[in-house]
C-alpha cells in the first residue's frame, strides 16, 4: 500500500446534511446491503458491474465509467465498482494495459453527494464507508497493469483524483480539471493532494486546490498533467495506440519499473 497522504472527501456540490429517507441504514454488526459491497460487485467471477463497462481485447482492457446522465459522478456504488474492477485485474496475467474513460461528454464530474449509499448507524461504520473513495483511488494506483486515462471533458474533484492515480493521461481538446472542494469548505480527500502535487508541483497544486481554478487542456499539457493532447474524435484511437505499444513491452519488467517509480513518488511525498 502506498503511503500517500491527504484528507477530506472529494466533492462537486454542497452536500445535503440530512440523509435521504430512501437510503438503507446499516446497524451495528450488520453487513452492508447487497450490491453495495466489493464482494458482491465481484461475485460469480464474471465481473459484471452496474456503473462500469469492461471490455477486453488481447492484452488491452477498457473500463468505461457509465453514468453519463450524471456526468459520470461518483456515488458509493460507482466507487465500489471502480475498486472492484481494479482489484479484478490482480490475477489477470493476460491484460497488460487498462484504459479508463468516461461514457458521454465527461470523464467524471467528481463525487455525487446526492447519489445515495448505505447510511451507517455509528461513527466507526460511517468512517469506514467514507473511505470508499480512498480505497478506489489506491486500488487503481496499485494496479500491476499500465493504466491510461483517456480523459474526455471534465475531471473534477474525485474524478481528477482518479485521473492522476493513473500512469498516463491522454486528453481530448475539450478536457479540463478542477477541484471545487474549497468552495464547500473541505480539504481534498481520496489521496488526491500528493498525487497532483507530484505531477503539477506545489504552486500549481495550490492554484488548483486552494484557488479552485479550472485549468483547460492546453495548460494541462504545458503543466505536464497531460502526456498528450488530441482532438476529441481521436481520443480513444490514440489511447488504444498507446496501449498496444505499452502492451508490447515485457510485462514483468514494466510492472517492476512501475512499482519502483511509484515507490519513489511515495517516498518523496512522505514528510
PDB file of C-alpha atoms in Angstrom:
ATOM      1  CA  UNK A   1       0.000   0.000   0.000  1.00  0.00           C
ATOM      2  CA  UNK A   2       1.310   3.426  -0.901  1.00  0.00           C
ATOM      3  CA  UNK A   3       1.943   5.858   1.968  1.00  0.00           C
ATOM      4  CA  UNK A   4       0.298   8.711   0.055  1.00  0.00           C
ATOM      5  CA  UNK A   5      -1.436  11.105   2.425  1.00  0.00           C
ATOM      6  CA  UNK A   6      -4.373  13.538   2.210  1.00  0.00           C
ATOM      7  CA  UNK A   7      -7.777  14.077   3.738  1.00  0.00           C
ATOM      8  CA  UNK A   8     -11.399  15.020   3.183  1.00  0.00           C
ATOM      9  CA  UNK A   9     -13.802  13.514   0.709  1.00  0.00           C
ATOM     10  CA  UNK A  10     -13.767  14.897  -2.863  1.00  0.00           C
ATOM     11  CA  UNK A  11     -16.978  16.550  -3.936  1.00  0.00           C
ATOM     12  CA  UNK A  12     -18.613  18.773  -6.520  1.00  0.00           C
ATOM     13  CA  UNK A  13     -21.701  20.201  -4.839  1.00  0.00           C
ATOM     14  CA  UNK A  14     -22.711  21.262  -1.339  1.00  0.00           C
ATOM     15  CA  UNK A  15     -23.802  18.078   0.445  1.00  0.00           C
ATOM     16  CA  UNK A  16     -27.294  17.597   1.783  1.00  0.00           C
ATOM     17  CA  UNK A  17     -26.711  17.317   5.521  1.00  0.00           C
ATOM     18  CA  UNK A  18     -29.812  15.196   6.067  1.00  0.00           C
ATOM     19  CA  UNK A  19     -29.720  11.589   4.929  1.00  0.00           C
ATOM     20  CA  UNK A  20     -32.228  10.910   2.136  1.00  0.00           C
ATOM     21  CA  UNK A  21     -35.111   8.853   3.540  1.00  0.00           C
ATOM     22  CA  UNK A  22     -34.827   6.061   0.991  1.00  0.00           C
ATOM     23  CA  UNK A  23     -31.303   5.047   1.940  1.00  0.00           C
ATOM     24  CA  UNK A  24     -30.780   1.800   3.889  1.00  0.00           C
ATOM     25  CA  UNK A  25     -29.380   2.125   7.412  1.00  0.00           C
ATOM     26  CA  UNK A  26     -26.597  -0.232   8.456  1.00  0.00           C
ATOM     27  CA  UNK A  27     -26.966  -1.162  12.125  1.00  0.00           C
ATOM     28  CA  UNK A  28     -24.003  -2.137  14.267  1.00  0.00           C
ATOM     29  CA  UNK A  29     -22.881  -5.661  13.459  1.00  0.00           C
ATOM     30  CA  UNK A  30     -24.818  -5.790  10.178  1.00  0.00           C
ATOM     31  CA  UNK A  31     -23.231  -6.244   6.770  1.00  0.00           C
ATOM     32  CA  UNK A  32     -23.695  -3.648   4.052  1.00  0.00           C
ATOM     33  CA  UNK A  33     -26.786  -4.178   1.880  1.00  0.00           C
ATOM     34  CA  UNK A  34     -26.438  -6.438  -1.135  1.00  0.00           C
ATOM     35  CA  UNK A  35     -24.936  -4.774  -4.238  1.00  0.00           C
ATOM     36  CA  UNK A  36     -23.110  -2.284  -2.023  1.00  0.00           C
ATOM     37  CA  UNK A  37     -20.028  -4.366  -1.204  1.00  0.00           C
ATOM     38  CA  UNK A  38     -16.941  -5.166  -3.224  1.00  0.00           C
ATOM     39  CA  UNK A  39     -17.553  -8.892  -2.634  1.00  0.00           C
ATOM     40  CA  UNK A  40     -20.933  -8.603  -4.325  1.00  0.00           C
ATOM     41  CA  UNK A  41     -19.538  -6.486  -7.158  1.00  0.00           C
ATOM     42  CA  UNK A  42     -17.007  -9.230  -7.915  1.00  0.00           C
ATOM     43  CA  UNK A  43     -19.259 -12.226  -7.210  1.00  0.00           C
ATOM     44  CA  UNK A  44     -19.550 -15.242  -9.502  1.00  0.00           C
ATOM     45  CA  UNK A  45     -16.240 -14.389 -11.131  1.00  0.00           C
ATOM     46  CA  UNK A  46     -17.966 -12.738 -14.080  1.00  0.00           C
ATOM     47  CA  UNK A  47     -17.073  -9.154 -13.106  1.00  0.00           C
ATOM     48  CA  UNK A  48     -20.390  -7.605 -14.083  1.00  0.00           C
ATOM     49  CA  UNK A  49     -20.697  -4.015 -12.897  1.00  0.00           C
ATOM     50  CA  UNK A  50     -23.715  -1.737 -12.647  1.00  0.00           C
ATOM     51  CA  UNK A  51     -21.817   1.513 -13.178  1.00  0.00           C
ATOM     52  CA  UNK A  52     -18.968   0.464 -15.462  1.00  0.00           C
ATOM     53  CA  UNK A  53     -18.446  -1.169 -18.811  1.00  0.00           C
ATOM     54  CA  UNK A  54     -15.485  -3.535 -19.120  1.00  0.00           C
ATOM     55  CA  UNK A  55     -14.166  -4.732 -22.480  1.00  0.00           C
ATOM     56  CA  UNK A  56     -11.032  -6.755 -23.182  1.00  0.00           C
ATOM     57  CA  UNK A  57      -9.199  -7.168 -26.472  1.00  0.00           C
ATOM     58  CA  UNK A  58      -5.985  -9.147 -26.365  1.00  0.00           C
ATOM     59  CA  UNK A  59      -3.627  -7.571 -23.834  1.00  0.00           C
ATOM     60  CA  UNK A  60      -5.671  -4.355 -23.524  1.00  0.00           C
ATOM     61  CA  UNK A  61      -8.780  -3.685 -21.443  1.00  0.00           C
ATOM     62  CA  UNK A  62     -11.063  -0.645 -21.490  1.00  0.00           C
ATOM     63  CA  UNK A  63     -13.004   0.415 -18.389  1.00  0.00           C
ATOM     64  CA  UNK A  64     -15.717   2.993 -19.084  1.00  0.00           C
ATOM     65  CA  UNK A  65     -17.390   4.960 -16.303  1.00  0.00           C
ATOM     66  CA  UNK A  66     -21.032   4.517 -17.234  1.00  0.00           C
ATOM     67  CA  UNK A  67     -23.234   7.140 -15.578  1.00  0.00           C
ATOM     68  CA  UNK A  68     -23.436   9.669 -18.432  1.00  0.00           C
ATOM     69  CA  UNK A  69     -26.783  11.017 -17.190  1.00  0.00           C
ATOM     70  CA  UNK A  70     -24.888  12.242 -14.101  1.00  0.00           C
ATOM     71  CA  UNK A  71     -21.709  13.298 -15.960  1.00  0.00           C
ATOM     72  CA  UNK A  72     -20.181  10.107 -14.515  1.00  0.00           C
ATOM     73  CA  UNK A  73     -20.458  11.452 -10.974  1.00  0.00           C
ATOM     74  CA  UNK A  74     -19.150   9.011  -8.389  1.00  0.00           C
ATOM     75  CA  UNK A  75     -21.698   7.717  -5.907  1.00  0.00           C
ATOM     76  CA  UNK A  76     -20.967   4.962  -3.385  1.00  0.00           C
ATOM     77  CA  UNK A  77     -21.980   2.106  -5.689  1.00  0.00           C
ATOM     78  CA  UNK A  78     -19.886   3.517  -8.548  1.00  0.00           C
ATOM     79  CA  UNK A  79     -16.814   3.731  -6.306  1.00  0.00           C
ATOM     80  CA  UNK A  80     -17.388   0.158  -5.122  1.00  0.00           C
ATOM     81  CA  UNK A  81     -17.388  -0.893  -8.781  1.00  0.00           C
ATOM     82  CA  UNK A  82     -14.186   1.052  -9.514  1.00  0.00           C
ATOM     83  CA  UNK A  83     -12.388  -0.579  -6.601  1.00  0.00           C
ATOM     84  CA  UNK A  84     -13.706  -3.976  -7.635  1.00  0.00           C
ATOM     85  CA  UNK A  85     -12.733  -3.663 -11.290  1.00  0.00           C
ATOM     86  CA  UNK A  86      -9.222  -2.522 -10.360  1.00  0.00           C
ATOM     87  CA  UNK A  87      -8.785  -5.449  -7.971  1.00  0.00           C
ATOM     88  CA  UNK A  88     -10.204  -7.871 -10.551  1.00  0.00           C
ATOM     89  CA  UNK A  89      -7.009  -7.469 -12.588  1.00  0.00           C
ATOM     90  CA  UNK A  90      -4.760  -8.772  -9.774  1.00  0.00           C
ATOM     91  CA  UNK A  91      -4.790 -12.336 -11.104  1.00  0.00           C
ATOM     92  CA  UNK A  92      -5.188 -11.375 -14.774  1.00  0.00           C
ATOM     93  CA  UNK A  93      -1.975 -12.461 -16.476  1.00  0.00           C
ATOM     94  CA  UNK A  94      -3.234 -11.591 -19.973  1.00  0.00           C
ATOM     95  CA  UNK A  95      -4.145  -7.915 -19.574  1.00  0.00           C
ATOM     96  CA  UNK A  96      -1.108  -5.625 -19.632  1.00  0.00           C
ATOM     97  CA  UNK A  97      -2.696  -2.200 -20.132  1.00  0.00           C
ATOM     98  CA  UNK A  98      -6.019  -0.808 -18.889  1.00  0.00           C
ATOM     99  CA  UNK A  99      -7.612   2.312 -20.397  1.00  0.00           C
ATOM    100  CA  UNK A 100     -10.098   4.256 -18.257  1.00  0.00           C
ATOM    101  CA  UNK A 101     -12.531   6.694 -19.862  1.00  0.00           C
ATOM    102  CA  UNK A 102     -15.984   8.182 -19.362  1.00  0.00           C
ATOM    103  CA  UNK A 103     -19.152   7.435 -21.291  1.00  0.00           C
ATOM    104  CA  UNK A 104     -20.621  10.523 -22.904  1.00  0.00           C
ATOM    105  CA  UNK A 105     -19.276  14.041 -22.579  1.00  0.00           C
ATOM    106  CA  UNK A 106     -17.188  13.817 -19.391  1.00  0.00           C
ATOM    107  CA  UNK A 107     -14.552  11.630 -17.746  1.00  0.00           C
ATOM    108  CA  UNK A 108     -16.047  12.218 -14.280  1.00  0.00           C
ATOM    109  CA  UNK A 109     -17.568  15.251 -12.577  1.00  0.00           C
ATOM    110  CA  UNK A 110     -16.493  14.039  -9.125  1.00  0.00           C
ATOM    111  CA  UNK A 111     -18.327  12.770  -6.080  1.00  0.00           C
ATOM    112  CA  UNK A 112     -22.111  12.561  -6.378  1.00  0.00           C
ATOM    113  CA  UNK A 113     -23.202  13.746  -2.942  1.00  0.00           C
ATOM    114  CA  UNK A 114     -26.860  13.129  -3.779  1.00  0.00           C
ATOM    115  CA  UNK A 115     -26.239   9.687  -5.219  1.00  0.00           C
ATOM    116  CA  UNK A 116     -27.113   7.609  -2.175  1.00  0.00           C
ATOM    117  CA  UNK A 117     -25.419   4.760  -0.405  1.00  0.00           C
ATOM    118  CA  UNK A 118     -25.744   2.921   2.875  1.00  0.00           C
ATOM    119  CA  UNK A 119     -26.073   5.114   5.956  1.00  0.00           C
ATOM    120  CA  UNK A 120     -24.112   3.895   8.977  1.00  0.00           C
ATOM    121  CA  UNK A 121     -25.638   3.869  12.435  1.00  0.00           C
ATOM    122  CA  UNK A 122     -22.405   4.759  14.260  1.00  0.00           C
ATOM    123  CA  UNK A 123     -19.222   6.760  13.755  1.00  0.00           C
ATOM    124  CA  UNK A 124     -16.944   3.774  13.105  1.00  0.00           C
ATOM    125  CA  UNK A 125     -19.114   2.426  10.298  1.00  0.00           C
ATOM    126  CA  UNK A 126     -19.547   5.932   8.894  1.00  0.00           C
ATOM    127  CA  UNK A 127     -15.769   6.411   8.727  1.00  0.00           C
ATOM    128  CA  UNK A 128     -15.317   3.051   7.004  1.00  0.00           C
ATOM    129  CA  UNK A 129     -17.999   3.837   4.441  1.00  0.00           C
ATOM    130  CA  UNK A 130     -16.446   7.253   3.801  1.00  0.00           C
ATOM    131  CA  UNK A 131     -13.136   5.611   2.855  1.00  0.00           C
ATOM    132  CA  UNK A 132     -14.513   4.026  -0.324  1.00  0.00           C
ATOM    133  CA  UNK A 133     -13.156   6.899  -2.452  1.00  0.00           C
ATOM    134  CA  UNK A 134      -9.690   6.481  -0.963  1.00  0.00           C
ATOM    135  CA  UNK A 135      -9.858   2.701  -1.430  1.00  0.00           C
ATOM    136  CA  UNK A 136     -10.907   3.053  -5.068  1.00  0.00           C
ATOM    137  CA  UNK A 137      -8.070   5.510  -5.734  1.00  0.00           C
ATOM    138  CA  UNK A 138      -5.446   3.258  -4.152  1.00  0.00           C
ATOM    139  CA  UNK A 139      -6.796   0.195  -5.968  1.00  0.00           C
ATOM    140  CA  UNK A 140      -6.291   1.995  -9.298  1.00  0.00           C
ATOM    141  CA  UNK A 141      -2.894   3.407  -8.286  1.00  0.00           C
ATOM    142  CA  UNK A 142      -1.623  -0.024  -7.181  1.00  0.00           C
ATOM    143  CA  UNK A 143      -2.679  -1.940 -10.302  1.00  0.00           C
ATOM    144  CA  UNK A 144       0.070  -4.081 -11.828  1.00  0.00           C
ATOM    145  CA  UNK A 145      -1.047  -3.126 -15.331  1.00  0.00           C
ATOM    146  CA  UNK A 146      -0.105   0.143 -17.003  1.00  0.00           C
ATOM    147  CA  UNK A 147      -3.117   2.455 -16.700  1.00  0.00           C
ATOM    148  CA  UNK A 148      -4.094   5.165 -19.179  1.00  0.00           C
ATOM    149  CA  UNK A 149      -6.708   7.858 -18.610  1.00  0.00           C
ATOM    150  CA  UNK A 150      -8.474   8.677 -21.882  1.00  0.00           C
ATOM    151  CA  UNK A 151      -9.655  11.980 -20.477  1.00  0.00           C
ATOM    152  CA  UNK A 152     -12.746  13.418 -22.121  1.00  0.00           C
ATOM    153  CA  UNK A 153     -14.336  16.615 -20.863  1.00  0.00           C
ATOM    154  CA  UNK A 154     -14.418  17.258 -17.121  1.00  0.00           C
ATOM    155  CA  UNK A 155     -12.297  15.609 -14.470  1.00  0.00           C
ATOM    156  CA  UNK A 156     -13.425  17.335 -11.291  1.00  0.00           C
ATOM    157  CA  UNK A 157     -12.821  16.585  -7.618  1.00  0.00           C
ATOM    158  CA  UNK A 158     -12.728  12.822  -7.190  1.00  0.00           C
ATOM    159  CA  UNK A 159     -12.715  12.378 -10.961  1.00  0.00           C
ATOM    160  CA  UNK A 160      -9.473  14.358 -11.150  1.00  0.00           C
ATOM    161  CA  UNK A 161      -8.049  12.284  -8.296  1.00  0.00           C
ATOM    162  CA  UNK A 162      -8.710   9.085 -10.243  1.00  0.00           C
ATOM    163  CA  UNK A 163      -7.139  10.533 -13.401  1.00  0.00           C
ATOM    164  CA  UNK A 164      -3.971  11.477 -11.506  1.00  0.00           C
ATOM    165  CA  UNK A 165      -3.825   7.995  -9.945  1.00  0.00           C
ATOM    166  CA  UNK A 166      -3.236   6.561 -13.424  1.00  0.00           C
ATOM    167  CA  UNK A 167       0.149   6.144 -15.084  1.00  0.00           C
ATOM    168  CA  UNK A 168      -0.530   8.137 -18.252  1.00  0.00           C
ATOM    169  CA  UNK A 169      -3.100  10.745 -19.251  1.00  0.00           C
ATOM    170  CA  UNK A 170      -4.222  11.477 -22.809  1.00  0.00           C
ATOM    171  CA  UNK A 171      -6.628  14.400 -23.011  1.00  0.00           C
ATOM    172  CA  UNK A 172      -9.170  15.477 -25.580  1.00  0.00           C
ATOM    173  CA  UNK A 173      -9.062  19.110 -26.683  1.00  0.00           C
ATOM    174  CA  UNK A 174     -12.161  19.865 -24.572  1.00  0.00           C
ATOM    175  CA  UNK A 175     -10.868  18.377 -21.332  1.00  0.00           C
ATOM    176  CA  UNK A 176     -10.372  20.328 -18.122  1.00  0.00           C
ATOM    177  CA  UNK A 177      -9.522  19.806 -14.447  1.00  0.00           C
ATOM    178  CA  UNK A 178     -10.995  21.441 -11.364  1.00  0.00           C
ATOM    179  CA  UNK A 179     -11.037  20.767  -7.616  1.00  0.00           C
ATOM    180  CA  UNK A 180     -14.138  22.570  -6.234  1.00  0.00           C
ATOM    181  CA  UNK A 181     -13.859  21.212  -2.669  1.00  0.00           C
ATOM    182  CA  UNK A 182     -12.596  24.532  -1.302  1.00  0.00           C
ATOM    183  CA  UNK A 183     -15.898  26.214  -2.155  1.00  0.00           C
ATOM    184  CA  UNK A 184     -17.795  23.982   0.287  1.00  0.00           C
ATOM    185  CA  UNK A 185     -15.131  24.371   2.940  1.00  0.00           C
ATOM    186  CA  UNK A 186     -13.402  20.995   2.806  1.00  0.00           C
ATOM    187  CA  UNK A 187      -9.938  19.684   2.029  1.00  0.00           C
ATOM    188  CA  UNK A 188      -9.202  17.335  -0.861  1.00  0.00           C
ATOM    189  CA  UNK A 189      -9.511  13.678   0.130  1.00  0.00           C
ATOM    190  CA  UNK A 190      -9.024  10.304  -1.557  1.00  0.00           C
ATOM    191  CA  UNK A 191      -5.187  10.673  -1.525  1.00  0.00           C
ATOM    192  CA  UNK A 192      -5.595  13.406  -4.121  1.00  0.00           C
ATOM    193  CA  UNK A 193      -3.202  16.065  -2.786  1.00  0.00           C
ATOM    194  CA  UNK A 194       0.100  14.171  -3.072  1.00  0.00           C
ATOM    195  CA  UNK A 195      -0.888  12.823  -6.479  1.00  0.00           C
ATOM    196  CA  UNK A 196      -1.494  16.213  -8.095  1.00  0.00           C
ATOM    197  CA  UNK A 197       1.344  17.884  -6.146  1.00  0.00           C
ATOM    198  CA  UNK A 198       3.885  15.435  -7.528  1.00  0.00           C
ATOM    199  CA  UNK A 199       2.615  15.895 -11.089  1.00  0.00           C
ATOM    200  CA  UNK A 200       1.993  19.651 -11.171  1.00  0.00           C
ATOM    201  CA  UNK A 201       4.245  20.956  -8.392  1.00  0.00           C
ATOM    202  CA  UNK A 202       3.351  22.805  -5.178  1.00  0.00           C
ATOM    203  CA  UNK A 203       2.453  26.241  -6.587  1.00  0.00           C
ATOM    204  CA  UNK A 204       0.168  24.905  -9.296  1.00  0.00           C
ATOM    205  CA  UNK A 205      -1.404  22.483  -6.835  1.00  0.00           C
ATOM    206  CA  UNK A 206      -2.278  25.425  -4.587  1.00  0.00           C
ATOM    207  CA  UNK A 207      -3.820  27.225  -7.556  1.00  0.00           C
ATOM    208  CA  UNK A 208      -5.927  24.163  -8.258  1.00  0.00           C
ATOM    209  CA  UNK A 209      -6.885  23.096  -4.755  1.00  0.00           C
ATOM    210  CA  UNK A 210      -6.947  26.406  -2.837  1.00  0.00           C
ATOM    211  CA  UNK A 211      -7.849  28.673  -5.741  1.00  0.00           C
ATOM    212  CA  UNK A 212     -10.281  26.189  -7.256  1.00  0.00           C
ATOM    213  CA  UNK A 213      -9.147  27.251 -10.735  1.00  0.00           C
ATOM    214  CA  UNK A 214     -10.465  25.435 -13.788  1.00  0.00           C
ATOM    215  CA  UNK A 215      -7.473  24.500 -15.932  1.00  0.00           C
ATOM    216  CA  UNK A 216      -8.084  23.605 -19.573  1.00  0.00           C
ATOM    217  CA  UNK A 217      -6.446  21.192 -21.968  1.00  0.00           C
ATOM    218  CA  UNK A 218      -3.515  23.164 -23.385  1.00  0.00           C
ATOM    219  CA  UNK A 219      -2.476  24.441 -19.975  1.00  0.00           C
ATOM    220  CA  UNK A 220      -2.741  20.908 -18.543  1.00  0.00           C
ATOM    221  CA  UNK A 221      -0.396  19.730 -21.286  1.00  0.00           C
ATOM    222  CA  UNK A 222       2.041  22.543 -20.536  1.00  0.00           C
ATOM    223  CA  UNK A 223       1.941  21.712 -16.829  1.00  0.00           C
ATOM    224  CA  UNK A 224       2.702  18.045 -17.506  1.00  0.00           C
ATOM    225  CA  UNK A 225      -0.646  16.843 -16.174  1.00  0.00           C
ATOM    226  CA  UNK A 226      -1.417  15.552 -19.673  1.00  0.00           C
ATOM    227  CA  UNK A 227       1.053  13.387 -21.574  1.00  0.00           C
ATOM    228  CA  UNK A 228      -0.675  14.035 -24.901  1.00  0.00           C
ATOM    229  CA  UNK A 229      -3.473  16.201 -26.271  1.00  0.00           C
ATOM    230  CA  UNK A 230      -5.609  15.121 -29.228  1.00  0.00           C
ATOM    231  CA  UNK A 231      -8.868  16.007 -30.939  1.00  0.00           C
ATOM    232  CA  UNK A 232     -11.928  14.578 -29.222  1.00  0.00           C
ATOM    233  CA  UNK A 233     -12.653  12.351 -32.201  1.00  0.00           C
ATOM    234  CA  UNK A 234      -9.171  10.815 -31.972  1.00  0.00           C
ATOM    235  CA  UNK A 235      -9.081  10.215 -28.212  1.00  0.00           C
ATOM    236  CA  UNK A 236      -9.870   6.513 -27.995  1.00  0.00           C
ATOM    237  CA  UNK A 237      -7.896   5.613 -31.118  1.00  0.00           C
ATOM    238  CA  UNK A 238      -4.847   7.356 -29.668  1.00  0.00           C
ATOM    239  CA  UNK A 239      -5.337   5.698 -26.280  1.00  0.00           C
ATOM    240  CA  UNK A 240      -5.539   2.283 -27.931  1.00  0.00           C
ATOM    241  CA  UNK A 241      -2.421   3.029 -29.976  1.00  0.00           C
ATOM    242  CA  UNK A 242      -0.507   3.893 -26.802  1.00  0.00           C
ATOM    243  CA  UNK A 243      -1.953   0.860 -25.021  1.00  0.00           C
ATOM    244  CA  UNK A 244      -0.868  -1.513 -27.773  1.00  0.00           C
ATOM    245  CA  UNK A 245       2.632  -0.035 -27.718  1.00  0.00           C
ATOM    246  CA  UNK A 246       2.990  -0.482 -23.951  1.00  0.00           C
ATOM    247  CA  UNK A 247       1.384  -3.927 -24.100  1.00  0.00           C
ATOM    248  CA  UNK A 248       4.214  -4.977 -26.420  1.00  0.00           C
ATOM    249  CA  UNK A 249       6.807  -4.396 -23.708  1.00  0.00           C
ATOM    250  CA  UNK A 250       7.952  -7.051 -21.233  1.00  0.00           C
ATOM    251  CA  UNK A 251       5.090  -7.244 -18.692  1.00  0.00           C
ATOM    252  CA  UNK A 252       7.315  -8.290 -15.789  1.00  0.00           C
ATOM    253  CA  UNK A 253       9.850  -5.539 -16.427  1.00  0.00           C
ATOM    254  CA  UNK A 254       7.066  -2.971 -16.922  1.00  0.00           C
ATOM    255  CA  UNK A 255       5.445  -3.952 -13.630  1.00  0.00           C
ATOM    256  CA  UNK A 256       8.761  -3.770 -11.749  1.00  0.00           C
ATOM    257  CA  UNK A 257       9.597  -0.358 -13.215  1.00  0.00           C
ATOM    258  CA  UNK A 258       6.115   0.985 -12.436  1.00  0.00           C
ATOM    259  CA  UNK A 259       6.321  -0.158  -8.830  1.00  0.00           C
ATOM    260  CA  UNK A 260       9.800   1.305  -8.423  1.00  0.00           C
ATOM    261  CA  UNK A 261       8.719   4.674  -9.814  1.00  0.00           C
ATOM    262  CA  UNK A 262       5.608   4.710  -7.618  1.00  0.00           C
ATOM    263  CA  UNK A 263       7.738   3.876  -4.576  1.00  0.00           C
ATOM    264  CA  UNK A 264       9.984   6.848  -5.357  1.00  0.00           C
ATOM    265  CA  UNK A 265       6.931   9.094  -5.716  1.00  0.00           C
ATOM    266  CA  UNK A 266       5.542   7.861  -2.407  1.00  0.00           C
ATOM    267  CA  UNK A 267       8.865   8.400  -0.642  1.00  0.00           C
ATOM    268  CA  UNK A 268       9.145  11.937  -1.989  1.00  0.00           C
ATOM    269  CA  UNK A 269       5.648  12.855  -0.766  1.00  0.00           C
ATOM    270  CA  UNK A 270       6.155  11.486   2.746  1.00  0.00           C
ATOM    271  CA  UNK A 271       7.420  14.105   5.252  1.00  0.00           C
TER     272      UNK A 271
END
